[in-house]
Each structure stands twice: as structure tokens, then as C-alpha cells.
CSV table of C-alpha atoms in Angstrom, one decimal:
chain,number,residue,atom,x,y,z
Z,1,MET,CA,118.1,96.0,69.5
Z,2,ALA,CA,117.8,98.6,72.6
Z,3,CYS,CA,118.8,98.4,75.6
Z,4,ASN,CA,118.2,101.3,77.5
Z,5,SER,CA,122.1,101.7,78.7
Z,6,PHE,CA,123.7,104.7,80.0
Z,7,SER,CA,127.2,105.3,79.4
Z,8,TRP,CA,129.3,108.9,80.5
Z,9,LEU,CA,132.7,110.0,79.2
Z,10,MET,CA,133.6,112.8,81.5
Z,11,LEU,CA,136.4,115.0,80.3
Z,12,SER,CA,135.3,117.2,83.1
Z,13,SER,CA,134.9,117.8,86.8
Z,14,ASN,CA,131.7,119.3,86.3
Z,15,ASN,CA,129.1,118.8,89.8
Z,16,ALA,CA,126.8,116.7,88.2
Z,17,LYS,CA,123.4,116.3,89.8
Z,18,ARG,CA,123.0,112.4,90.8
Z,19,VAL,CA,119.7,111.5,89.6
Z,20,PRO,CA,118.6,108.2,90.4
Z,21,LEU,CA,118.0,105.7,87.6
Z,22,PHE,CA,114.5,104.2,87.1
Z,23,PHE,CA,114.3,102.8,83.8
Z,24,VAL,CA,113.4,99.4,83.7
Z,25,PRO,CA,115.4,97.3,82.4
Z,26,THR,CA,118.2,98.8,84.2
Z,27,SER,CA,120.3,101.2,83.2
Z,28,THR,CA,124.6,102.1,83.3
Z,29,CYS,CA,126.1,104.7,83.8
Z,30,PHE,CA,129.7,105.6,83.3
Z,31,LYS,CA,130.4,107.0,86.5
Z,32,PHE,CA,128.8,103.9,88.8
Z,33,ASP,CA,129.2,100.1,88.7
Z,34,VAL,CA,126.4,98.0,87.6
Z,35,PRO,CA,124.8,95.5,90.1
Z,36,VAL,CA,125.8,92.4,91.1
Z,37,ALA,CA,123.5,89.6,89.7
Z,38,SER,CA,123.6,87.7,93.0
Z,39,GLN,CA,122.6,90.8,94.6
Z,40,ILE,CA,119.6,91.0,92.7
Z,41,GLN,CA,116.3,89.7,93.5
Z,42,TRP,CA,114.9,88.9,90.0
Z,43,HIS,CA,111.3,88.3,89.8
Z,44,THR,CA,109.4,86.9,86.8
Z,45,ARG,CA,105.8,88.9,87.7
Z,46,SER,CA,105.9,92.1,86.0
Z,47,ARG,CA,104.5,94.5,89.1
Z,48,ASN,CA,107.5,92.8,91.1
Z,49,ILE,CA,110.9,95.2,89.9
Z,50,PRO,CA,114.3,94.4,91.4
Z,51,GLN,CA,115.1,97.4,93.9
Z,52,ILE,CA,118.9,98.2,92.9
Z,53,LYS,CA,121.4,100.4,95.0
Z,54,ARG,CA,123.9,102.0,93.1
Z,55,HIS,CA,127.3,102.8,93.7
Z,56,TRP,CA,129.4,105.5,92.2
Z,57,VAL,CA,132.8,105.6,91.3
Z,58,GLU,CA,134.2,109.2,90.6
Z,59,ALA,CA,136.6,109.6,87.6
Z,60,SER,CA,139.5,111.6,88.6
Z,61,ASP,CA,139.6,115.5,88.0
Z,62,GLN,CA,141.9,116.4,84.4
Z,63,SER,CA,144.6,118.9,84.4
Z,64,LEU,CA,143.1,120.9,81.6
Z,65,ALA,CA,141.6,124.3,82.0
Z,66,SER,CA,137.7,124.6,83.1
Z,67,GLN,CA,137.1,126.4,79.8
Z,68,GLU,CA,138.9,123.7,78.1
Z,69,ARG,CA,136.9,120.8,79.8
Z,70,PHE,CA,134.1,118.6,78.5
Z,71,SER,CA,131.4,115.9,78.8
Z,72,VAL,CA,129.8,112.7,76.8
Z,73,ALA,CA,126.7,111.5,77.4
Z,74,SER,CA,125.5,108.2,75.2
Z,75,TYR,CA,122.7,106.3,75.3
Z,76,ASN,CA,120.3,104.3,73.8
Z,77,ILE,CA,116.9,105.5,74.7
Z,78,LEU,CA,114.4,102.2,73.1
Z,79,GLY,CA,112.7,103.3,70.2
Z,80,ASP,CA,108.6,103.7,70.7
Z,81,ARG,CA,108.1,101.2,68.0
Z,82,ASN,CA,110.5,99.0,69.2
Z,83,ALA,CA,109.2,99.0,72.1
Z,84,SER,CA,106.0,98.4,70.8
Z,85,GLN,CA,107.0,95.4,68.3
Z,86,HIS,CA,108.9,93.6,70.5
Z,87,SER,CA,107.0,93.7,73.8
Z,88,ASP,CA,107.8,89.9,74.7
Z,89,LEU,CA,111.3,91.0,75.6
Z,90,TYR,CA,110.0,93.1,78.1
Z,91,VAL,CA,107.5,90.8,79.6
Z,92,ASN,CA,109.1,91.8,83.5
Z,93,VAL,CA,108.1,96.0,82.9
Z,94,PRO,CA,105.3,97.3,83.7
Z,95,SER,CA,103.4,99.2,81.1
Z,96,ARG,CA,103.2,102.3,82.5
Z,97,TYR,CA,107.4,102.6,82.3
Z,98,ILE,CA,106.8,101.6,78.5
Z,99,ASN,CA,104.6,104.2,77.7
Z,100,TRP,CA,107.0,106.9,75.6
Z,101,GLY,CA,105.0,109.9,77.4
Z,102,ARG,CA,106.5,108.6,80.5
Z,103,ARG,CA,110.1,107.5,78.7
Z,104,LYS,CA,110.6,110.8,77.2
Z,105,ARG,CA,109.9,112.8,80.2
Z,106,VAL,CA,112.3,111.0,82.7
Z,107,ILE,CA,115.1,110.1,79.6
Z,108,CYS,CA,115.0,114.1,80.0
Z,109,ASP,CA,115.2,114.1,83.6
Z,110,GLU,CA,117.9,112.2,83.8
Z,111,LEU,CA,119.9,113.5,80.9
Z,112,PHE,CA,119.6,117.5,82.3
Z,113,GLY,CA,120.6,115.9,85.3
Z,114,TRP,CA,123.5,114.7,84.2
Z,115,ASP,CA,124.3,118.3,82.3
Z,116,PRO,CA,126.2,116.6,79.3
Z,117,ASP,CA,127.7,118.9,76.8
Z,118,ILE,CA,127.3,116.3,74.2
Z,119,ILE,CA,124.7,114.1,74.0
Z,120,CYS,CA,124.5,110.8,71.8
Z,121,LEU,CA,121.0,108.8,71.7
Z,122,GLN,CA,120.4,105.7,69.8
Z,123,GLU,CA,117.3,104.1,68.8
Z,124,VAL,CA,115.4,107.7,68.4
Z,125,ASP,CA,112.2,107.3,66.4
Z,126,LYS,CA,110.6,110.3,67.8
Z,127,TYR,CA,113.4,113.2,67.1
Z,128,PHE,CA,111.2,116.0,66.9
Z,129,GLU,CA,109.4,115.4,70.0
Z,130,LEU,CA,113.0,115.2,72.0
Z,131,SER,CA,114.8,117.5,69.7
Z,132,ASP,CA,111.5,120.8,70.6
Z,133,ILE,CA,112.3,120.0,74.9
Z,134,MET,CA,116.3,119.7,73.7
Z,135,VAL,CA,116.4,123.0,71.8
Z,136,LYS,CA,114.5,125.0,75.2
Z,137,ALA,CA,117.6,123.6,77.6
Z,138,GLY,CA,119.9,125.4,75.3
Z,139,TYR,CA,121.4,122.3,73.0
Z,140,ALA,CA,121.2,122.3,69.4
Z,141,GLY,CA,120.8,119.3,67.4
Z,142,SER,CA,120.8,116.8,64.5
Z,143,TYR,CA,119.6,113.4,63.4
Z,144,LYS,CA,120.1,110.5,61.1
Z,145,ARG,CA,117.1,107.9,60.2
Z,146,ARG,CA,118.2,104.4,59.4
Z,147,THR,CA,117.4,103.4,55.7
Z,148,GLY,CA,115.0,101.3,54.7
Z,149,ASP,CA,111.9,100.7,56.4
Z,150,ALA,CA,113.1,101.2,60.1
Z,151,ALA,CA,111.5,104.4,62.1
Z,152,ASP,CA,114.5,105.1,64.3
Z,153,GLY,CA,118.3,106.6,63.9
Z,154,CYS,CA,120.6,108.3,66.0
Z,155,ALA,CA,120.7,111.6,67.5
Z,156,MET,CA,123.3,114.0,68.4
Z,157,PHE,CA,122.5,116.9,70.6
Z,158,TRP,CA,125.3,119.6,72.4
Z,159,LYS,CA,125.3,122.7,73.9
Z,160,ALA,CA,125.0,125.8,71.2
Z,161,ASP,CA,126.8,128.0,73.8
Z,162,LYS,CA,129.4,125.9,74.6
Z,163,PHE,CA,130.6,124.5,70.8
Z,164,ARG,CA,130.3,125.5,67.2
Z,165,LEU,CA,129.6,122.8,65.0
Z,166,LEU,CA,132.6,122.9,62.3
Z,167,GLU,CA,131.6,120.1,60.2
Z,168,GLY,CA,128.7,116.8,60.5
Z,169,GLU,CA,128.8,114.0,58.3
Z,170,SER,CA,125.9,111.2,58.8
Z,171,ILE,CA,127.1,107.6,57.2
Z,172,GLN,CA,124.2,105.5,55.7
Z,173,PHE,CA,125.9,101.8,55.5
Z,174,LYS,CA,123.5,100.9,52.6
Z,175,ASP,CA,125.0,102.7,50.2
Z,176,ILE,CA,128.5,100.2,50.8
Z,177,GLY,CA,125.9,97.0,51.4
Z,178,LEU,CA,126.5,97.2,55.3
Z,179,ARG,CA,122.7,97.3,55.9
Z,180,ASP,CA,120.5,99.9,56.7
Z,181,ASN,CA,122.3,101.3,60.1
Z,182,VAL,CA,123.5,104.9,60.2
Z,183,ALA,CA,126.4,106.5,62.0
Z,184,GLN,CA,126.6,110.6,63.0
Z,185,LEU,CA,130.5,112.3,63.2
Z,186,SER,CA,130.3,115.9,64.1
Z,187,VAL,CA,133.3,118.0,64.3
Z,188,PHE,CA,132.9,121.0,67.0
Z,189,GLU,CA,135.2,123.9,68.3
Z,190,MET,CA,134.4,125.0,71.8
Z,191,CYS,CA,133.5,128.4,71.9
Z,192,GLU,CA,135.7,129.9,75.0
Z,193,SER,CA,138.8,127.9,73.8
Z,194,ASP,CA,139.5,128.2,69.8
Z,195,SER,CA,142.1,126.1,69.5
Z,196,ARG,CA,140.3,123.0,71.5
Z,197,ARG,CA,138.2,120.9,68.7
Z,198,MET,CA,137.0,117.3,69.4
Z,199,LEU,CA,135.2,114.8,66.7
Z,200,VAL,CA,132.4,112.8,68.1
Z,201,GLY,CA,131.0,109.9,66.8
Z,202,ASN,CA,127.6,108.1,67.3
Z,203,ILE,CA,126.8,104.6,65.8
Z,204,HIS,CA,124.2,102.0,66.5
Z,205,VAL,CA,125.5,99.0,65.0
Z,206,LEU,CA,123.6,96.0,63.5
Z,207,TYR,CA,122.3,93.6,66.0
Z,208,ASN,CA,121.7,90.5,63.6
Z,209,PRO,CA,124.5,88.1,66.1
Z,210,ASN,CA,124.9,86.2,63.0
Z,211,ARG,CA,126.0,88.8,60.8
Z,212,GLY,CA,129.6,89.5,62.2
Z,213,GLU,CA,130.9,90.8,59.1
Z,214,VAL,CA,128.6,93.3,58.6
Z,215,LYS,CA,129.4,94.3,62.3
Z,216,LEU,CA,132.7,94.8,61.7
Z,217,GLY,CA,132.1,96.3,58.5
Z,218,GLN,CA,130.5,99.3,60.1
Z,219,ILE,CA,132.7,99.6,62.5
Z,220,ARG,CA,136.0,99.4,60.3
Z,221,PHE,CA,134.2,102.1,57.8
Z,222,LEU,CA,132.7,104.6,60.8
Z,223,SER,CA,136.5,104.4,61.8
Z,224,SER,CA,138.4,105.5,58.6
Z,225,ARG,CA,135.7,108.3,58.2
Z,226,ALA,CA,136.2,109.7,61.9
Z,227,GLN,CA,139.8,109.5,60.7
Z,228,TYR,CA,139.8,111.1,57.9
Z,229,LEU,CA,138.0,114.3,59.6
Z,230,SER,CA,140.2,114.4,62.0
Z,231,GLU,CA,142.9,114.6,59.7
Z,232,LYS,CA,141.2,117.4,58.1
Z,233,TRP,CA,140.8,119.3,61.2
Z,234,GLY,CA,144.5,118.9,62.3
Z,235,ASN,CA,144.2,115.5,63.6
Z,236,THR,CA,141.6,116.8,66.4
Z,237,PRO,CA,140.6,114.0,69.1
Z,238,VAL,CA,138.3,111.5,68.6
Z,239,VAL,CA,135.4,109.9,70.7
Z,240,LEU,CA,133.2,107.2,69.0
Z,241,ALA,CA,130.4,106.2,71.3
Z,242,GLY,CA,126.9,103.8,71.1
Z,243,ASP,CA,125.6,100.9,70.8
Z,244,PHE,CA,128.0,98.6,68.9
Z,245,ASN,CA,125.9,95.5,69.7
Z,246,SER,CA,128.9,93.4,71.2
Z,247,THR,CA,130.3,92.1,74.1
Z,248,PRO,CA,133.8,92.4,75.7
Z,249,GLN,CA,134.7,88.8,75.1
Z,250,SER,CA,134.0,89.5,72.0
Z,251,GLY,CA,136.1,89.7,68.6
Z,252,ILE,CA,134.5,93.2,67.4
Z,253,TYR,CA,135.7,94.0,70.9
Z,254,LYS,CA,139.2,93.1,70.2
Z,255,PHE,CA,139.0,94.9,66.8
Z,256,LEU,CA,137.8,98.3,68.5
Z,257,SER,CA,140.4,97.8,71.1
Z,258,SER,CA,143.4,96.7,68.9
Z,259,SER,CA,142.8,98.1,65.9
Z,260,GLU,CA,143.2,94.9,63.9
Z,261,LEU,CA,141.6,91.6,64.0
Z,262,ASN,CA,142.0,87.9,61.5
Z,263,ILE,CA,138.7,86.9,61.0
Z,264,MET,CA,140.2,83.5,60.0
Z,265,LEU,CA,140.3,82.9,63.6
Z,266,TYR,CA,136.9,83.6,64.4
Z,267,ASP,CA,133.6,82.0,63.1
Z,268,ARG,CA,131.3,85.0,61.8
Z,269,LYS,CA,128.0,84.0,63.3
Z,270,GLU,CA,129.8,84.1,67.2
Z,271,LEU,CA,132.0,87.3,66.5
Z,272,SER,CA,129.6,89.5,68.9
Z,273,GLY,CA,130.0,87.4,71.7
Z,274,GLN,CA,125.8,88.6,72.1
Z,275,LYS,CA,124.5,84.2,71.7
Z,276,ARG,CA,126.6,83.5,74.8
Z,277,CYS,CA,124.5,86.3,77.1
Z,278,ARG,CA,120.9,84.7,77.2
Z,279,PRO,CA,120.1,85.9,80.6
Z,280,ALA,CA,119.6,82.3,81.9
Z,281,GLN,CA,123.3,81.5,80.9
Z,282,VAL,CA,125.0,84.4,82.7
Z,283,LEU,CA,123.2,84.5,85.6
Z,284,GLY,CA,124.1,80.5,86.4
Z,285,GLU,CA,127.7,81.2,85.6
Z,286,ASN,CA,130.4,82.9,87.8
Z,287,LYS,CA,132.2,85.7,86.2
Z,288,GLU,CA,135.4,84.2,86.0
Z,289,THR,CA,134.3,81.5,84.1
Z,290,VAL,CA,133.0,83.6,80.8
Z,291,GLY,CA,136.4,84.7,79.1
Z,292,PRO,CA,137.7,85.2,75.7
Z,293,ILE,CA,135.7,84.2,73.1
Z,294,VAL,CA,138.2,81.1,71.9
Z,295,ALA,CA,139.1,81.0,68.4
Z,296,LEU,CA,138.5,77.8,66.6
Z,297,ASP,CA,140.5,75.6,63.7
Z,298,GLY,CA,139.2,76.0,60.1
Z,299,LEU,CA,137.0,78.4,60.6
Z,300,PHE,CA,138.5,79.9,57.0
Z,301,LYS,CA,135.5,77.6,55.8
Z,302,CYS,CA,132.8,79.6,57.5
Z,303,TRP,CA,133.9,82.7,55.6
Z,304,THR,CA,132.8,83.4,51.8
Z,305,ASP,CA,134.6,86.0,49.3
Z,306,GLU,CA,131.8,88.4,49.6
Z,307,GLU,CA,131.6,88.1,53.4
Z,308,VAL,CA,135.4,88.6,54.1
Z,309,LYS,CA,135.1,91.9,51.7
Z,310,LEU,CA,132.5,93.2,53.7
Z,311,ALA,CA,134.6,92.4,56.9
Z,312,THR,CA,138.0,93.4,55.6
Z,313,GLY,CA,136.9,96.0,52.7
Z,314,ASP,CA,138.9,93.3,50.3
Z,315,SER,CA,138.1,89.6,49.3
Z,316,GLU,CA,141.7,89.1,49.2
Z,317,ARG,CA,142.8,90.1,52.9
Z,318,HIS,CA,142.0,88.4,55.6
Z,319,LEU,CA,142.8,91.2,58.4
Z,320,ALA,CA,140.5,93.7,59.1
Z,321,VAL,CA,142.4,96.9,60.8
Z,322,HIS,CA,140.8,100.4,61.6
Z,323,PRO,CA,143.2,103.8,62.1
Z,324,LEU,CA,142.0,104.8,65.1
Z,325,LYS,CA,143.8,104.2,68.8
Z,326,LEU,CA,140.9,103.8,71.0
Z,327,ASN,CA,140.9,103.0,74.7
Z,328,SER,CA,136.8,102.2,76.6
Z,329,SER,CA,136.2,105.3,79.2
Z,330,TYR,CA,134.3,102.7,81.3
Z,331,ALA,CA,137.4,100.2,81.6
Z,332,THR,CA,139.7,103.1,82.8
Z,333,ILE,CA,137.6,104.1,85.9
Z,334,ASN,CA,138.5,102.0,88.6
Z,335,GLY,CA,135.3,100.0,89.9
Z,336,SER,CA,134.3,97.2,92.2
Z,337,THR,CA,136.0,93.8,90.9
Z,338,SER,CA,132.8,92.0,92.0
Z,339,THR,CA,130.8,94.7,89.2
Z,340,ARG,CA,133.0,94.6,86.2
Z,341,GLY,CA,134.4,92.3,83.6
Z,342,PHE,CA,138.1,90.7,83.6
Z,343,ASN,CA,138.5,93.4,81.3
Z,344,GLY,CA,137.4,96.6,83.4
Z,345,GLU,CA,134.0,96.8,81.4
Z,346,PRO,CA,130.7,96.7,83.4
Z,347,LEU,CA,129.1,93.1,83.6
Z,348,ALA,CA,125.9,94.4,82.1
Z,349,THR,CA,124.4,97.6,79.8
Z,350,SER,CA,121.8,95.8,78.4
Z,351,TYR,CA,119.2,93.3,80.2
Z,352,HIS,CA,115.7,92.2,78.4
Z,353,SER,CA,114.5,88.3,78.3
Z,354,LYS,CA,116.9,87.3,75.9
Z,355,PHE,CA,119.9,89.0,76.6
Z,356,LEU,CA,121.4,90.2,79.4
Z,357,GLY,CA,125.5,91.6,78.9
Z,358,THR,CA,127.5,94.4,77.8
Z,359,VAL,CA,127.3,96.1,74.6
Z,360,ASP,CA,127.0,100.2,74.9
Z,361,TYR,CA,130.8,101.7,75.0
Z,362,LEU,CA,131.9,105.0,74.9
């Protein structure tokens, strides 16, 4: 489900303009801390919107030459159709903020204010409207719509005067029995530095909290394809971005960060951690009490052979693995302990009436 989150990876020392976010639900950005729940006055009436003061955290300058630096942004923009069909999730949001005409304008203003070199978007169902605006701003783009009845998909934009697209790949997870979600992989070369290449992946993982095996399978397959393309193009570095629909306390996050996961230690219906993030639960708990999801004995009974195969790629193998060595961009930047979880991730990148937590990473 859409989360209106904004993640920022800065491998550049660009002096980006600081544009205040005014999306509702709240947005988050790689360069600032999310607000502490106890410091926000939450209202149930749609006309009362919490006033949030942002505190910015700067990434340290890199030692790379300026022509070799680049910045990447990731944003789940909440598809127009999803916003309309799931209006119950946004009962506290005035309708004028949900209106696509307004959101399209402020989304683009937000992105242009930060001036990222590469942009990964999720829940895009008005691609050509966005593309027209982005092209005029000097970006080229690609789009992959979800299969099935869904209207949205993933979109990637990059500065046409800074990057050459060497190879692009669109992934339809339906082709391997992993639902209708999609992902994108793009290999870029910097125009001013022919030796500088990078691979960027963009994914919107399945939302359904009960289908942990599908989530795991989607991420595993994306990672394997990213590794293949990376090796094909000279072991180019990899950046993965998107809405992973999994919390920092989850088995899915552990899989991403450690490159492996013994699925028999987890209930597949709890693998993403989403069920522990209803707003009433989160706002009523102290941060220190929300630790990692504890594995329980005997959970192998929860897995069928088919579910094991979807998760690991082999019904006889209980260890899911992926070939990448990944680090979270947000967790590597020091921030206030009052607005970060125990592993350094923000307390929230997604907030609506049924969920409050972090699911977006870069």
C-alpha cells in the first residue's frame, strides 16, 4: 500500500534546496529525521493536520571527484487510483491533499527542489503525465506497469545530460509465479566519466502481510538479476531502492542486510513485520520495547513445499540467500536516537489509518 515516503541517497555533495514537505500522511527523507510520535499532536478530524518541524541531518562529503558523484532519490508517490479506492486509509487527510492534480504538482516541485540525478518512483499510475514534466526538466525515463488489473507500476528517471543508459531490464514477477508486482534494473554510465558506472534497481514489493514467502522470493530474484547485470558490466556497484513493505524488525529486513535467512525460524505470515505496526500499537509503545521479531520453535509446520520454493527457489532448501552485500543508506547517517529505531532506521516512512512504520529503503 502506498506510503507517501521519500528516501534519499546522496553520493554527491550537491547543495540541494531544502523544500519543506507538506504531503499528508507525513513524508520522510534520507537527510532528515522523522518526527517523534510523542511530540506530535495527532487529530482525528480531517481539518486538523499535525504541524511537524523537520530536523535535517547532513551526510558527510565524499572524497570522489565532483564529476563522479551522483544522487539517487526513491519515492512512493501513492497512485491516484489507490488513493481513491482506499480512501478509508486517509480519513484524516483533507480531500484537497489527495487530489491528483495538486499532488502531481507538489511531487514534482519536491523532486526538482532536491535535484536528484536518478529518481525511483513506486505506485505510478499516471506515468505519461509525470514523464511530460520530467522530460521538460531534462530527465529521460522508463516505466513498468504491474501485470493483472493493477493500474500502477514503477518508474525510473535520470538526468539525460549526465547518464547514458547502457542496459535496462523490467521484471514481471508473475512470470516466475510471484504475483503481479514488478521491478526495474538499469545500468548507467556517467557521461563525464566513462569509467563510472552504476546499477540502480527499483521495486515495489507485494503488500499482503500474510505472503512473506512471496515478498522474500521477489527480493531474492531481484537481487540475483542485479548481481548478474553487475557482473556483466564489470562488477558495477548496485543501488536498490523502493517500497519493500517490510519493517526493520522483520525477517525480510534481516534477509536484505545479512544476505541470508533460515525461513524455518519464522512464520511466513509474520515475516514482514507489518502486523505489528498498527498506529494504536506503535504510538502506545516505547521504542525500546519494539525489538526484533522473535523466531519461534516449530514454525516449519507453517510452510508448505510450494511456499518454501517461492521463498528460497527450491522446495528442499530452507535457507534463502541473495548474492549482494547491502547497507541501508539511512542507517549509515547519524541521527537523533529519539527518531530512529534500534538499528538506525527511521521510526516511520509510512503512515495511514492502518499502519505506522518504516517500509521504504535505499
